[in-house]
Amino acid sequence: MTTRLPSTGAPDSSTAPVTACRSDEVVLIHRMFRRLFAEAPGLVRDVTPGDTRRATFLARHLHGLTALLHIHHHAEDDFFWDRMTERAPACGLHVAVMRRQHQTVSDQLDEIDTLVDAWAPGADAADAARLAAVLDEVDRTLAEHLADEERDAFPVLDAVLSEAEWDEISAHAQHEKPPLPLFLLLGLLMEVVPEPERAAWMARELPAPMRLAYRVVGRRRYEHALRRLHPVPPMSERAARR
Ligand SMILES: [Fe+2]
């Protein structure tokens, strides 16, 4: 595992290599993806057959989710693997596994997009079952990939990428227009940051106007978006499910 900078911010020459564990920022994003993909199959299975309104709403959410993961993986492909191969040639095997897993996930995301488009217009039960099954599959593939990446690639990337390169990656991510509502993503990210670190995380990661916007309107929009994603079923329905 990599070594964090001491709290003074000055490198400690007695421990090498010294890094700031910048991959921790990506681990937070991974946690958000784990949550969103883990809950997706259930969201589809819960739709009443024929409820095209709900299916259309979820179709937008699922397309946003697949697009977001494509963006995330493209950024990793652009910024990580060539540099890791060059600077840590002994880790070539891990890089090959990462590239292969990204391709597998990418193929599954494309399949999801196709199945979403087939399901949403009629909210047919058989289409929902097919879509939910592939969502289960991508959830499994992704869980395996994220664990492999965090264990086998991130410690190496922490050691071989410079602070300026991590800053460049983070600037690139902020430049992309998110395919899901911004405040939904911000709220989800906030939830995966351990509570005692949340204020410091916000101060570090969000510009002041964004922090203000989140406090004034963003938090409420996040809660509203979550309620739309997970509406509470009527009492009668909940009782029938028990
Ligand atoms: Fe990845």
Short mmCIF file of C-alpha atoms and ligand atoms in Angstrom, two decimals:
data_model
loop_
_atom_site.label_atom_id
_atom_site.label_comp_id
_atom_site.label_asym_id
_atom_site.label_seq_id
_atom_site.Cartn_x
_atom_site.Cartn_y
_atom_site.Cartn_z
CA MET A 1 0.00 0.00 0.00
CA THR A 2 1.13 3.55 -0.59
CA THR A 3 2.17 5.93 2.14
CA ARG A 4 0.21 9.07 2.86
CA LEU A 5 1.88 12.44 3.13
CA PRO A 6 2.42 13.35 6.78
CA SER A 7 -0.05 15.92 8.11
CA THR A 8 2.50 18.73 7.66
CA GLY A 9 2.33 18.09 3.92
CA ALA A 10 6.09 17.70 3.80
CA PRO A 11 7.46 14.42 2.44
CA ASP A 12 9.02 12.24 5.12
CA SER A 13 12.33 10.99 3.76
CA SER A 14 12.28 7.95 6.06
CA THR A 15 9.39 6.38 4.19
CA ALA A 16 9.47 5.75 0.48
CA PRO A 17 7.66 5.89 -1.85
CA VAL A 18 5.61 8.80 -0.52
CA THR A 19 2.34 9.61 -2.23
CA ALA A 20 -0.80 11.47 -1.34
CA CYS A 21 -3.03 8.45 -2.15
CA ARG A 22 -4.82 10.44 -4.83
CA SER A 23 -6.52 7.28 -6.04
CA ASP A 24 -8.73 7.59 -2.93
CA GLU A 25 -10.66 10.22 -4.92
CA VAL A 26 -11.46 7.57 -7.53
CA VAL A 27 -12.36 5.02 -4.87
CA LEU A 28 -15.17 7.35 -3.76
CA ILE A 29 -16.51 7.44 -7.31
CA HIS A 30 -16.30 3.64 -7.41
CA ARG A 31 -18.41 3.41 -4.25
CA MET A 32 -21.06 5.53 -5.93
CA PHE A 33 -21.04 3.27 -9.01
CA ARG A 34 -21.31 0.17 -6.83
CA ARG A 35 -24.41 1.55 -5.17
CA LEU A 36 -26.08 2.72 -8.40
CA PHE A 37 -25.47 -0.54 -10.27
CA ALA A 38 -26.39 -2.73 -7.28
CA GLU A 39 -29.81 -1.11 -6.98
CA ALA A 40 -30.56 -0.90 -10.73
CA PRO A 41 -31.87 -4.47 -11.31
CA GLY A 42 -34.33 -4.10 -8.40
CA LEU A 43 -35.59 -0.76 -9.72
CA VAL A 44 -36.45 -2.42 -13.05
CA ARG A 45 -38.03 -5.50 -11.41
CA ASP A 46 -40.22 -3.26 -9.23
CA VAL A 47 -41.90 -1.58 -12.21
CA THR A 48 -45.48 -2.71 -12.64
CA PRO A 49 -45.86 -4.22 -16.14
CA GLY A 50 -47.39 -1.61 -18.44
CA ASP A 51 -46.33 1.36 -16.27
CA THR A 52 -44.65 3.16 -19.16
CA ARG A 53 -44.36 6.41 -17.23
CA ARG A 54 -42.15 4.83 -14.59
CA ALA A 55 -40.26 2.82 -17.22
CA THR A 56 -39.57 6.00 -19.24
CA PHE A 57 -38.28 7.77 -16.14
CA LEU A 58 -36.01 4.83 -15.28
CA ALA A 59 -34.86 4.54 -18.91
CA ARG A 60 -33.48 8.08 -18.66
CA HIS A 61 -31.76 7.22 -15.39
CA LEU A 62 -30.25 3.99 -16.77
CA HIS A 63 -29.01 5.65 -19.96
CA GLY A 64 -27.42 8.34 -17.75
CA LEU A 65 -25.80 5.65 -15.62
CA THR A 66 -24.33 3.74 -18.57
CA ALA A 67 -23.06 7.00 -20.09
CA LEU A 68 -21.48 8.01 -16.78
CA LEU A 69 -19.61 4.72 -16.46
CA HIS A 70 -18.44 4.95 -20.09
CA ILE A 71 -17.05 8.45 -19.36
CA HIS A 72 -15.34 7.21 -16.20
CA HIS A 73 -13.70 4.26 -17.93
CA HIS A 74 -12.65 6.30 -20.97
CA ALA A 75 -10.90 8.74 -18.62
CA GLU A 76 -9.09 5.84 -16.92
CA ASP A 77 -8.15 4.44 -20.34
CA ASP A 78 -6.82 7.83 -21.44
CA PHE A 79 -4.89 8.73 -18.31
CA PHE A 80 -3.87 5.51 -16.54
CA TRP A 81 -2.88 2.52 -18.60
CA ASP A 82 -0.21 3.82 -20.98
CA ARG A 83 1.54 5.63 -18.14
CA MET A 84 1.34 2.57 -15.88
CA THR A 85 2.77 0.37 -18.65
CA GLU A 86 5.62 2.80 -19.30
CA ARG A 87 6.55 3.52 -15.70
CA ALA A 88 5.89 0.15 -14.10
CA PRO A 89 6.50 -2.37 -16.90
CA ALA A 90 6.38 -5.27 -14.45
CA CYS A 91 2.67 -4.50 -13.94
CA GLY A 92 1.82 -5.12 -17.59
CA LEU A 93 -0.30 -8.12 -16.72
CA HIS A 94 -2.53 -6.03 -14.45
CA VAL A 95 -2.90 -3.39 -17.15
CA ALA A 96 -3.98 -6.06 -19.62
CA VAL A 97 -6.60 -7.31 -17.15
CA MET A 98 -7.90 -3.74 -16.60
CA ARG A 99 -8.21 -3.09 -20.32
CA ARG A 100 -9.99 -6.41 -20.87
CA GLN A 101 -12.41 -5.81 -18.00
CA HIS A 102 -13.20 -2.30 -19.31
CA GLN A 103 -14.04 -3.80 -22.70
CA THR A 104 -16.31 -6.42 -21.12
CA VAL A 105 -18.13 -3.77 -19.09
CA SER A 106 -18.42 -1.53 -22.15
CA ASP A 107 -20.07 -4.34 -24.16
CA GLN A 108 -22.51 -5.00 -21.31
CA LEU A 109 -23.38 -1.29 -21.05
CA ASP A 110 -24.15 -1.21 -24.77
CA GLU A 111 -26.41 -4.22 -24.33
CA ILE A 112 -28.17 -2.48 -21.44
CA ASP A 113 -28.81 0.59 -23.59
CA THR A 114 -30.39 -1.59 -26.28
CA LEU A 115 -32.54 -3.50 -23.77
CA VAL A 116 -33.65 -0.27 -22.06
CA ASP A 117 -34.91 1.07 -25.39
CA ALA A 118 -36.78 -2.18 -26.05
CA TRP A 119 -38.37 -2.19 -22.56
CA ALA A 120 -39.36 1.44 -21.89
CA PRO A 121 -42.07 2.02 -24.57
CA GLY A 122 -44.28 -0.88 -23.39
CA ALA A 123 -42.87 -1.72 -19.91
CA ASP A 124 -43.38 -5.38 -20.85
CA ALA A 125 -42.63 -7.92 -18.09
CA ALA A 126 -40.46 -10.20 -20.26
CA ASP A 127 -38.39 -7.23 -21.49
CA ALA A 128 -37.97 -6.09 -17.87
CA ALA A 129 -36.75 -9.56 -16.86
CA ARG A 130 -34.18 -9.60 -19.69
CA LEU A 131 -32.95 -6.11 -18.81
CA ALA A 132 -32.75 -6.86 -15.08
CA ALA A 133 -30.74 -10.03 -15.79
CA VAL A 134 -28.11 -8.07 -17.77
CA LEU A 135 -28.06 -5.39 -15.06
CA ASP A 136 -27.31 -8.18 -12.56
CA GLU A 137 -24.51 -9.34 -14.81
CA VAL A 138 -22.89 -5.91 -15.14
CA ASP A 139 -23.22 -5.43 -11.39
CA ARG A 140 -21.20 -8.64 -10.87
CA THR A 141 -18.60 -7.80 -13.55
CA LEU A 142 -18.20 -4.28 -12.24
CA ALA A 143 -17.84 -5.38 -8.61
CA GLU A 144 -15.03 -7.73 -9.64
CA HIS A 145 -13.35 -5.12 -11.84
CA LEU A 146 -13.47 -2.33 -9.25
CA ALA A 147 -12.01 -4.60 -6.57
CA ASP A 148 -9.22 -5.73 -8.93
CA GLU A 149 -8.47 -2.17 -9.99
CA GLU A 150 -8.34 -0.85 -6.43
CA ARG A 151 -6.09 -3.72 -5.30
CA ASP A 152 -3.78 -4.16 -8.30
CA ALA A 153 -3.68 -0.83 -10.14
CA PHE A 154 -4.30 2.03 -7.72
CA PRO A 155 -1.30 1.50 -5.42
CA VAL A 156 0.93 1.48 -8.51
CA LEU A 157 -0.75 4.57 -9.99
CA ASP A 158 -0.37 6.38 -6.65
CA ALA A 159 3.34 5.67 -6.85
CA VAL A 160 3.95 6.53 -10.52
CA LEU A 161 1.64 9.48 -11.28
CA SER A 162 2.63 12.98 -10.24
CA GLU A 163 0.39 15.38 -8.32
CA ALA A 164 0.10 17.48 -11.49
CA GLU A 165 -1.11 14.44 -13.42
CA TRP A 166 -3.73 13.63 -10.77
CA ASP A 167 -4.82 17.29 -10.89
CA GLU A 168 -5.13 17.02 -14.66
CA ILE A 169 -7.35 13.92 -14.32
CA SER A 170 -9.54 15.63 -11.76
CA ALA A 171 -9.84 18.77 -13.94
CA HIS A 172 -10.80 16.56 -16.90
CA ALA A 173 -13.55 14.90 -14.83
CA GLN A 174 -14.97 18.25 -13.76
CA HIS A 175 -14.97 19.48 -17.34
CA GLU A 176 -17.28 16.67 -18.55
CA LYS A 177 -20.99 17.44 -18.59
CA PRO A 178 -22.52 14.78 -16.29
CA PRO A 179 -25.20 12.60 -17.93
CA LEU A 180 -27.08 12.36 -14.61
CA PRO A 181 -28.38 15.34 -12.59
CA LEU A 182 -25.41 17.12 -11.03
CA PHE A 183 -26.92 17.46 -7.57
CA LEU A 184 -27.90 13.78 -7.53
CA LEU A 185 -24.26 12.87 -8.20
CA LEU A 186 -22.98 15.36 -5.66
CA GLY A 187 -25.35 14.09 -2.98
CA LEU A 188 -24.44 10.47 -3.69
CA LEU A 189 -20.74 11.29 -3.53
CA MET A 190 -21.24 13.17 -0.30
CA GLU A 191 -22.87 10.06 1.19
CA VAL A 192 -19.92 7.82 0.39
CA VAL A 193 -17.46 10.21 2.04
CA PRO A 194 -17.15 9.19 5.71
CA GLU A 195 -19.11 11.71 7.79
CA PRO A 196 -16.15 13.11 9.78
CA GLU A 197 -14.31 13.86 6.51
CA ARG A 198 -17.26 15.36 4.62
CA ALA A 199 -16.71 19.05 5.39
CA ALA A 200 -13.01 18.83 4.47
CA TRP A 201 -13.90 16.90 1.30
CA MET A 202 -16.38 19.58 0.23
CA ALA A 203 -13.88 22.35 0.91
CA ARG A 204 -11.21 20.54 -1.09
CA GLU A 205 -13.24 19.22 -4.03
CA LEU A 206 -15.96 21.82 -4.62
CA PRO A 207 -15.49 25.45 -5.56
CA ALA A 208 -17.14 27.90 -3.12
CA PRO A 209 -20.09 28.77 -5.45
CA MET A 210 -20.87 25.07 -5.85
CA ARG A 211 -20.76 24.50 -2.08
CA LEU A 212 -23.17 27.38 -1.64
CA ALA A 213 -25.45 26.12 -4.44
CA TYR A 214 -25.52 22.66 -2.86
CA ARG A 215 -26.43 24.08 0.54
CA VAL A 216 -29.11 26.42 -0.85
CA VAL A 217 -30.83 24.21 -3.45
CA GLY A 218 -28.69 21.17 -4.20
CA ARG A 219 -29.38 19.15 -1.07
CA ARG A 220 -33.15 19.47 -1.58
CA ARG A 221 -32.86 18.54 -5.25
CA TYR A 222 -30.76 15.53 -4.32
CA GLU A 223 -33.37 14.33 -1.82
CA HIS A 224 -36.12 14.90 -4.39
CA ALA A 225 -34.17 12.93 -7.03
CA LEU A 226 -33.67 10.07 -4.56
CA ARG A 227 -37.39 10.01 -3.74
CA ARG A 228 -38.19 9.77 -7.45
CA LEU A 229 -35.75 6.91 -7.86
CA HIS A 230 -37.05 5.10 -4.77
CA PRO A 231 -40.69 6.05 -4.32
CA VAL A 232 -42.28 4.60 -1.19
CA PRO A 233 -44.92 2.09 -2.33
CA PRO A 234 -48.44 2.51 -0.91
CA MET A 235 -49.10 0.69 2.39
CA SER A 236 -51.34 -1.90 0.68
CA GLU A 237 -48.56 -2.84 -1.75
CA ARG A 238 -45.97 -3.07 1.01
CA ALA A 239 -48.23 -5.33 3.04
CA ALA A 240 -48.85 -7.56 0.01
CA ARG A 241 -45.09 -7.99 -0.53
CA ARG A 242 -44.49 -9.27 3.03
FE FE B 1 -11.80 0.91 -14.15
#
